[in-house]
Coordinates of C-alpha atoms and ligand atoms in Angstrom, one line a residue:
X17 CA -120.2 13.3 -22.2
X18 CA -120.1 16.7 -21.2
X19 CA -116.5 18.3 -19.3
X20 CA -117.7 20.8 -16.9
X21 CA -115.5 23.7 -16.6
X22 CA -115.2 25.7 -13.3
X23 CA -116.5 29.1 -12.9
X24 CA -113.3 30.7 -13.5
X25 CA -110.8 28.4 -16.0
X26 CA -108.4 29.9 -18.0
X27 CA -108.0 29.8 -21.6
X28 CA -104.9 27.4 -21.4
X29 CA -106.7 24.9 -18.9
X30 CA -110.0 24.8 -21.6
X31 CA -107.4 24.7 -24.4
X32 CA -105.9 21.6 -22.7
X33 CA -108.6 19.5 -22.0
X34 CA -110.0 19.7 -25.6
X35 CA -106.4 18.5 -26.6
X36 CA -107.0 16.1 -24.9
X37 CA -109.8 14.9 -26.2
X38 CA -108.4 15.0 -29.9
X39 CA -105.5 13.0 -28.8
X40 CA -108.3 10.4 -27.7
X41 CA -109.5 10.3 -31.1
X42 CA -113.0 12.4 -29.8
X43 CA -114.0 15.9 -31.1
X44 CA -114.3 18.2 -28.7
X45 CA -116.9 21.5 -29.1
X46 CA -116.1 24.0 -26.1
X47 CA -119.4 25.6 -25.2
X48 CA -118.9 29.2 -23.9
X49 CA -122.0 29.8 -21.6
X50 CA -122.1 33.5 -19.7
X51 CA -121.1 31.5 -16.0
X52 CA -118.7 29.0 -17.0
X53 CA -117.7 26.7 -20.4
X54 CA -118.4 23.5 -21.0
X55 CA -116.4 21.1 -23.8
X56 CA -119.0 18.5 -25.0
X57 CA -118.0 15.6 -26.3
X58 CA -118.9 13.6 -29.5
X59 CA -117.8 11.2 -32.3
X60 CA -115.6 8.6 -31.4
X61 CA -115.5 8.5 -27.6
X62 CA -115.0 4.7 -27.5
X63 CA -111.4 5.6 -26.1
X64 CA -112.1 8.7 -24.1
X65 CA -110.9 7.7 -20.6
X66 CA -113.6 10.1 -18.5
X67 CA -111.3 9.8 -15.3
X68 CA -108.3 11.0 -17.3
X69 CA -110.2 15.0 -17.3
X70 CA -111.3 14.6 -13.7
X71 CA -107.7 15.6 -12.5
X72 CA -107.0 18.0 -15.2
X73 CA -106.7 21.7 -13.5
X74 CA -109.8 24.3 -14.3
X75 CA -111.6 21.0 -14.7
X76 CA -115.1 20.6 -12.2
X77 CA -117.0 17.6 -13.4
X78 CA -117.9 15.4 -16.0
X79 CA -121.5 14.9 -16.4
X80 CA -123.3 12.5 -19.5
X81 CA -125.6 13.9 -21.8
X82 CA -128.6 11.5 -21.8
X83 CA -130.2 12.6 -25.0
X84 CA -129.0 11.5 -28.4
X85 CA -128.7 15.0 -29.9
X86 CA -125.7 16.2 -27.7
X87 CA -125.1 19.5 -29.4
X88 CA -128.3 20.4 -29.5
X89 CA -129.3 19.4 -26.1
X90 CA -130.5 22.2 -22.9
X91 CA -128.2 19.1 -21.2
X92 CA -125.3 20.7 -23.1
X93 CA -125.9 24.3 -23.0
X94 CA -128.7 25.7 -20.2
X95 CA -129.1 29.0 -21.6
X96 CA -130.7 29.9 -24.5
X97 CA -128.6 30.4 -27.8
X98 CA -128.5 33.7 -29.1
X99 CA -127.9 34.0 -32.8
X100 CA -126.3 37.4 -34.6
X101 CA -126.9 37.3 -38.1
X102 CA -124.8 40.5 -38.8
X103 CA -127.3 43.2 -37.3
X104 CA -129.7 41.1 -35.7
X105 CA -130.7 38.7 -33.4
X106 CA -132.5 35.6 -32.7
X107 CA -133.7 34.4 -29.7
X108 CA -133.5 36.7 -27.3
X109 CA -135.9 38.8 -26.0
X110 CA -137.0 40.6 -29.9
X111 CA -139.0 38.4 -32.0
X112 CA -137.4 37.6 -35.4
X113 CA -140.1 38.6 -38.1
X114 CA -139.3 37.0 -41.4
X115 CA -141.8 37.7 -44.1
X116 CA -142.2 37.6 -48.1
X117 CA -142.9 35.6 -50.5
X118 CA -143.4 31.9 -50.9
X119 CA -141.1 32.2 -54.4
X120 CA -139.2 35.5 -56.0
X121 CA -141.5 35.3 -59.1
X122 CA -139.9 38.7 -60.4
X123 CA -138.2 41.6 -59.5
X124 CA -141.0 43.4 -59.5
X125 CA -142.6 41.3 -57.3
X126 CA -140.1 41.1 -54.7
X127 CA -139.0 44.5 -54.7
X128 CA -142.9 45.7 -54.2
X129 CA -143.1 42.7 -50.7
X130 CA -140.1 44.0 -49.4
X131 CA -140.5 47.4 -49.4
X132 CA -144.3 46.3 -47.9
X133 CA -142.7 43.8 -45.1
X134 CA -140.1 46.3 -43.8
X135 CA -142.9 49.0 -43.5
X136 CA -145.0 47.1 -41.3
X137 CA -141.6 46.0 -39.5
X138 CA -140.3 42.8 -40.6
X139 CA -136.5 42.7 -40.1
X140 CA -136.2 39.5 -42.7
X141 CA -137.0 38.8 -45.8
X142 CA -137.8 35.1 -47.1
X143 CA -138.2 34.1 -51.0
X144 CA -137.3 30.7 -52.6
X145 CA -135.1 31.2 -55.4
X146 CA -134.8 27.4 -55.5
X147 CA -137.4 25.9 -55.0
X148 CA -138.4 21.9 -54.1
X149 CA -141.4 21.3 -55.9
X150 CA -143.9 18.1 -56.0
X151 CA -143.9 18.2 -59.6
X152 CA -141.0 18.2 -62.1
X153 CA -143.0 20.4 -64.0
X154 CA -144.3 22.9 -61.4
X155 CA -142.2 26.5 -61.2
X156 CA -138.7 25.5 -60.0
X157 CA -137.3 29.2 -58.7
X158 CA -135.5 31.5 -61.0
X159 CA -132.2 30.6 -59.5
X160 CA -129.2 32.3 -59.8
X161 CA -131.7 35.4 -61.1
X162 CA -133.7 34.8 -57.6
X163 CA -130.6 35.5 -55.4
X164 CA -129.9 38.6 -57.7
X165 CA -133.1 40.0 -56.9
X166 CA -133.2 39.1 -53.0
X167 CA -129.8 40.8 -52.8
X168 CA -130.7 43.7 -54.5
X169 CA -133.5 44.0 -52.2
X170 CA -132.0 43.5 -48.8
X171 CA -129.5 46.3 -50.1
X172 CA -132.5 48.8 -50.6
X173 CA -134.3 47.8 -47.4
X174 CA -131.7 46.6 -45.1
X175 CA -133.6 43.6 -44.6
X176 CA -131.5 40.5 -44.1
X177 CA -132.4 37.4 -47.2
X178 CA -134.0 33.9 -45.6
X179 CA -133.9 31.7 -48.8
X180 CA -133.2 27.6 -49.2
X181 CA -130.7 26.0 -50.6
X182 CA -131.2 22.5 -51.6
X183 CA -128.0 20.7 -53.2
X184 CA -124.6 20.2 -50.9
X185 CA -123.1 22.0 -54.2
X186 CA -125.4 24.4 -54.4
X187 CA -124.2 25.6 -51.0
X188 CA -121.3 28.1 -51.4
X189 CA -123.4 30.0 -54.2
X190 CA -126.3 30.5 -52.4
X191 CA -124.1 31.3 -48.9
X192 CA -122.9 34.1 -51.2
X193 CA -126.3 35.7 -51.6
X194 CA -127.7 35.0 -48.4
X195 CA -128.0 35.7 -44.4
X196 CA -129.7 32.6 -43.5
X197 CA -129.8 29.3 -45.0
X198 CA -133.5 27.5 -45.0
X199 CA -133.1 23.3 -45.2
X200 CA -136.8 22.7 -46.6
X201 CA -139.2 20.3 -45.0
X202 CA -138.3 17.7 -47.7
X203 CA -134.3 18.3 -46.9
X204 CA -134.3 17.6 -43.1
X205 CA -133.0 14.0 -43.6
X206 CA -130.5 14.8 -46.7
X207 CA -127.5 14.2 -44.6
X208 CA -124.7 15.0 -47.1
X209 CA -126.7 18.3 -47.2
X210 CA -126.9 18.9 -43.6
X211 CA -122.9 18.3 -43.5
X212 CA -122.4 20.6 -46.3
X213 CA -123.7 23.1 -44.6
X214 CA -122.2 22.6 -41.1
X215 CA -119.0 23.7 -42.8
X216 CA -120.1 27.0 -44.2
X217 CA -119.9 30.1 -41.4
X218 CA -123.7 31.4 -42.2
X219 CA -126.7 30.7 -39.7
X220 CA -129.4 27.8 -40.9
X221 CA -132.9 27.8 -40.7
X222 CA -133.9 23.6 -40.2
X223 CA -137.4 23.1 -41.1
X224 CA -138.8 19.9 -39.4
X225 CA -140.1 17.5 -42.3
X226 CA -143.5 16.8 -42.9
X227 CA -143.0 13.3 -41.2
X228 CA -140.9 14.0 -38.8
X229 CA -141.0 13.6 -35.1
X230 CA -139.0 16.3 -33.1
X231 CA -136.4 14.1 -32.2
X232 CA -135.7 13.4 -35.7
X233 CA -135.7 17.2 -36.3
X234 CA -133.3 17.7 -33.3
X235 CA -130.9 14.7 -34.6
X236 CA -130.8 16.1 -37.7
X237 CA -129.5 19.8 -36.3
X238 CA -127.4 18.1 -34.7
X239 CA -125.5 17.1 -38.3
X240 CA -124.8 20.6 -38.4
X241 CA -124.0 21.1 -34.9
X242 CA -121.5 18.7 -34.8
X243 CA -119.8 20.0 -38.8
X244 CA -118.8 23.1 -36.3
X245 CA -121.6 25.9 -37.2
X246 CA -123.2 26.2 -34.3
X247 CA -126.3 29.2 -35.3
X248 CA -128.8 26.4 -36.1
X249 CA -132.5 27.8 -35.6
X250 CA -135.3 25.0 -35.5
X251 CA -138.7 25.3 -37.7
X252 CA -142.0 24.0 -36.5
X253 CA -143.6 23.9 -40.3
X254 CA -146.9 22.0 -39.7
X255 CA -146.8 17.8 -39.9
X256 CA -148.7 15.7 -42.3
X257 CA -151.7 14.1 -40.2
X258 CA -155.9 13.0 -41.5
X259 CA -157.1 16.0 -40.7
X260 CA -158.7 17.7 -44.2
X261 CA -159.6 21.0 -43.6
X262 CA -155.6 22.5 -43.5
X263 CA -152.8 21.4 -45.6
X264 CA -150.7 20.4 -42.3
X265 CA -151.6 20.3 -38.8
X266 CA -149.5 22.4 -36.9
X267 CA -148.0 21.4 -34.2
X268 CA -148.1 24.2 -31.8
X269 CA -147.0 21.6 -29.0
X270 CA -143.1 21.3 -30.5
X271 CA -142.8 24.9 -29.6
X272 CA -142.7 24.7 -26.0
X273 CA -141.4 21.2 -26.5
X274 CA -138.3 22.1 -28.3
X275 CA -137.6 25.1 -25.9
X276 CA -137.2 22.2 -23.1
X277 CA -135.1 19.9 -24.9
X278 CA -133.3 22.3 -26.9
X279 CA -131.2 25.7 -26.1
X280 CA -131.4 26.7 -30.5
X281 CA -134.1 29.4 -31.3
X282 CA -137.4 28.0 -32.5
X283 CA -138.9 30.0 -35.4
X284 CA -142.6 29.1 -36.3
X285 CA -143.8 28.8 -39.8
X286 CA -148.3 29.2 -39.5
X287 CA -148.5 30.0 -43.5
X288 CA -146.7 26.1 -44.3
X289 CA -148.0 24.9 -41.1
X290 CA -152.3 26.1 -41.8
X291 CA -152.4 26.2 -45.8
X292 CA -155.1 28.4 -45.2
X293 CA -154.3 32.8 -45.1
X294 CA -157.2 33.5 -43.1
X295 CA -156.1 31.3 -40.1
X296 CA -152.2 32.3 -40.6
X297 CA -152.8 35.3 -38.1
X298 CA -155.0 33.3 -35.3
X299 CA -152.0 30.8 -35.5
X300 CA -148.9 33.0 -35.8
X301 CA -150.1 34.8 -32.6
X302 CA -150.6 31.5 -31.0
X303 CA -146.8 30.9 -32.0
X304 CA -145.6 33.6 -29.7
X305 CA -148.2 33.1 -26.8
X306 CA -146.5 29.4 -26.7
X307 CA -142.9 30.8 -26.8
X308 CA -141.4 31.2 -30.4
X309 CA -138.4 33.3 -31.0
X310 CA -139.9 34.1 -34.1
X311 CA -142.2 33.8 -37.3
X312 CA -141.8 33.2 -41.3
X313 CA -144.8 34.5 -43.0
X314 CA -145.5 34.3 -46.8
X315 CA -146.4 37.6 -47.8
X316 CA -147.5 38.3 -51.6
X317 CA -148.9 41.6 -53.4
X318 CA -151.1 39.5 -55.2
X319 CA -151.8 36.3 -53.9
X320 CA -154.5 35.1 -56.3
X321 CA -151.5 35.7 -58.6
X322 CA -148.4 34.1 -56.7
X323 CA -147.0 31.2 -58.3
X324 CA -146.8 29.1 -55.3
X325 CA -148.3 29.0 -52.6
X326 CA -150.9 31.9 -52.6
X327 CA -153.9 30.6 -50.7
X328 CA -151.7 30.6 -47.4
X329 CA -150.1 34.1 -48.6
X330 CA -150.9 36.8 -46.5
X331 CA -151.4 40.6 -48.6
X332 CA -148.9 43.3 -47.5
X333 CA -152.2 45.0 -45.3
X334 CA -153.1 42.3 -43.5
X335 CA -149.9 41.5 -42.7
X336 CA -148.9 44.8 -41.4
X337 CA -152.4 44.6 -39.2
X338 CA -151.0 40.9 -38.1
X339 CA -147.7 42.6 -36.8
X340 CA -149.4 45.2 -34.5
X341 CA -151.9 42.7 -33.1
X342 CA -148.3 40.9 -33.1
X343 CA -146.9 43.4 -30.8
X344 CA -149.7 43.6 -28.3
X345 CA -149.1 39.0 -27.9
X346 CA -145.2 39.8 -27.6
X347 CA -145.7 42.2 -24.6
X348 CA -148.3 39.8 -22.7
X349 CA -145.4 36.9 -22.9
X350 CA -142.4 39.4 -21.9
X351 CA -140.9 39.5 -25.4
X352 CA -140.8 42.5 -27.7
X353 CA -140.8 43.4 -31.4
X354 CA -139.3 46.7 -32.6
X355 CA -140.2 47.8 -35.9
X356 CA -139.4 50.4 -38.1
X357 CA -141.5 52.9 -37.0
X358 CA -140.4 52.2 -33.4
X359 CA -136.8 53.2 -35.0
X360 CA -137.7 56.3 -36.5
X361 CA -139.9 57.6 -33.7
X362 CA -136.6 56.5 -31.3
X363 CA -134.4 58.3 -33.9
X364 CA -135.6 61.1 -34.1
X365 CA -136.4 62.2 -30.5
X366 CA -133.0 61.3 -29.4
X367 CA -132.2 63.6 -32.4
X368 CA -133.9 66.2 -30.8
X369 CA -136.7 66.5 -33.4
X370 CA -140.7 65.6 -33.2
X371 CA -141.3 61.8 -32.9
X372 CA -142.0 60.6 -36.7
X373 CA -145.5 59.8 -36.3
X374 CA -147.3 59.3 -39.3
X375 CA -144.3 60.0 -41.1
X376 CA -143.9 58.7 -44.9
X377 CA -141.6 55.2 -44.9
X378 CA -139.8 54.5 -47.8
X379 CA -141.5 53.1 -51.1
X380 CA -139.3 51.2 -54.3
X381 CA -138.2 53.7 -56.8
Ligands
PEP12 C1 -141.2 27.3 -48.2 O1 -140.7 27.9 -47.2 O2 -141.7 27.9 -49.1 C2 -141.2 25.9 -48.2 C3 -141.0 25.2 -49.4 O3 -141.3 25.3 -47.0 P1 -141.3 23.8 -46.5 O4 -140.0 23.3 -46.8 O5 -141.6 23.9 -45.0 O6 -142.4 23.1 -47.2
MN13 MN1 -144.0 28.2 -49.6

């Protein structure tokens, strides 16, 4: 259920109606849209007496929410979320580029991608410092070390860190080191992990499992929706189907599908979703022609070196040719991505000197 605020209700009338709903044993999460607020309701609503609001002042309707993800609903909350992840955002009208490696492998190594994504104007930077592995005896992440190393990096290159966290306990340490929090494919139905972190203030990057259907990816958002963080972004990842000749079949379709149902940015993931670098561009393109509000690429200096995942790594050159072919997509579907060089040139004219074209970007020490 859904308590539809009028245009202009005050601060005391919204405060009152979700007392209300406490009192009634319900938790209440007030929506603030840009026309009016709405206070959805969830939990326990088995003694929420709907007629009881309908008098309440500042109150306009109540409406029900049909679909069982509430929070996560369009039903809930028509207009698009926008999420700030301290300088940046995601899902408005700039594509969120997030790019780097599958695993940090070394410093080294993730010092070299960085400095290689932010040139070609990337404004994220993913690496797996723990990382869920088929095989107990496969590379597990460096850890502790891993979050080290992305920090150190997003400090050099301003980038902000994308990197997984995959134990409830594990939670705090890793919200420590990071901007967002990725829930891995193999997560999305580890509920206590999902809770865990609903309670932590830092945005969360839900991929959708391998067998999952969207609604299961949705209800599962919703587990962190409902813990009270409410900067959930959705990850189409590539589903597990008969088909051979890539390591998942992406699902292109859950892009636009998802924007219906849903009001949370959807990031696509082509490198997890193909398997296969030489069709991560043709795919990642067809991402934003279909409406994503961004991209995670794997990126690797070496990718007949990487540890994991280097057949679907892309090389630091051809993903800086994906990102202008990249650029030319975003502007044929109204959206827009700035990069670095867009910066500088910007920079320096409102500066009053030459636009920095051609100009030398930064390289690790
Ligand atoms: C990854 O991002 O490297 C990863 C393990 O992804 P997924 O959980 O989608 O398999
Ligand atoms: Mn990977």
């Amino acid at each position: 259920m859904v308590i539809v605020m009028k245009a202009h209700s005050t601060a005391a009338e919204i405060g009152a109606v979700i007392a209300r709903v406490q009192e009634m044993g319900a938790n209440p999460h007030p929506i603030y849209g840009t026309e009016r607020t709405v206070v959805a309701v969830v939990g326990e609503t088995r003694y929420v007496d709907r007629d009881a609001f309908r008098s309440m002042p500042g109150v306009e309707n109540i409406t029900t929410i049909s679909a069982p993800f509430k929070l996560a609903s369009r039903e809930s909350h028509a207009d698009d979320t926008i999420i700030h992840v301290n300088g940046a955002s995601i899902g408005g009208r700039d594509l969120a580029i997030m790019a780097g490696p599958c695993s940090v492998e070394s410093r080294e190594q993730l010092l070299e991608t960085a400095a290689a994504v932010k040139e070609a104007g990337a404004q994220f930077l993913r690496g797996g410092a723990f990382k869920p592995r088929t095989s107990p005896y496969s590379f597990q992440g460096l850890g502790l070390k891993g979050l080290e190393i992305l920090a150190e990096a997003r400090e050099k290159y301003g980038l902000y860190v994308v990197t997984e966290v995959m134990t409830p306990e594990a939670v705090p340490m890793v919200a420590e080191y990071a901007d967002i929090l990725q829930i891995g494919a193999r997560n999305i139905q580890n509920y206590g992990l999902l809770q865990a972190v609903g309670r932590v203030q830092r945005p969360v990057l839900l991929k959708r499992g391998m067998m999952s259907s969207i609604e299961e990816l949705l209800m599962s958002a919703e587990y962190i929706l409902a813990g009270g963080n409410y900067r959930v972004m959705l990850c189409e990842r590539g589903i597990r189907t008969f088909e051979k000749y890539t390591r998942n079949t992406f699902d292109l379709n859950a892009v636009p599908v998802l924007k219906q149902l849903s009001h949370l940015p959807v990031i696509a993931d082509p490198s997890h979703g193909t398997g296969r670098w030489d069709i991560v561009p043709a795919m990642a393109r067809a991402a934003v022609a279909a409406g994503a509000d961004g991209l995670i690429i794997e990126v690797h200096p070496h990718p007949a070196e990487a540890i994991s995942d280097g057949a679907q790594s892309l090389t630091p050159a051809r993903f800086a040719d994906l990102m202008q072919q990249l650029k030319r997509v975003a502007e044929a579907v109204d959206r827009n991505i700035s990069t670095l060089s867009d910066a500088q040139a910007g920079a320096e004219t409102l500066d009053g000197r030459s636009a920095g074209v051609g100009k030398e970007l930064p390289v690790p020490a």
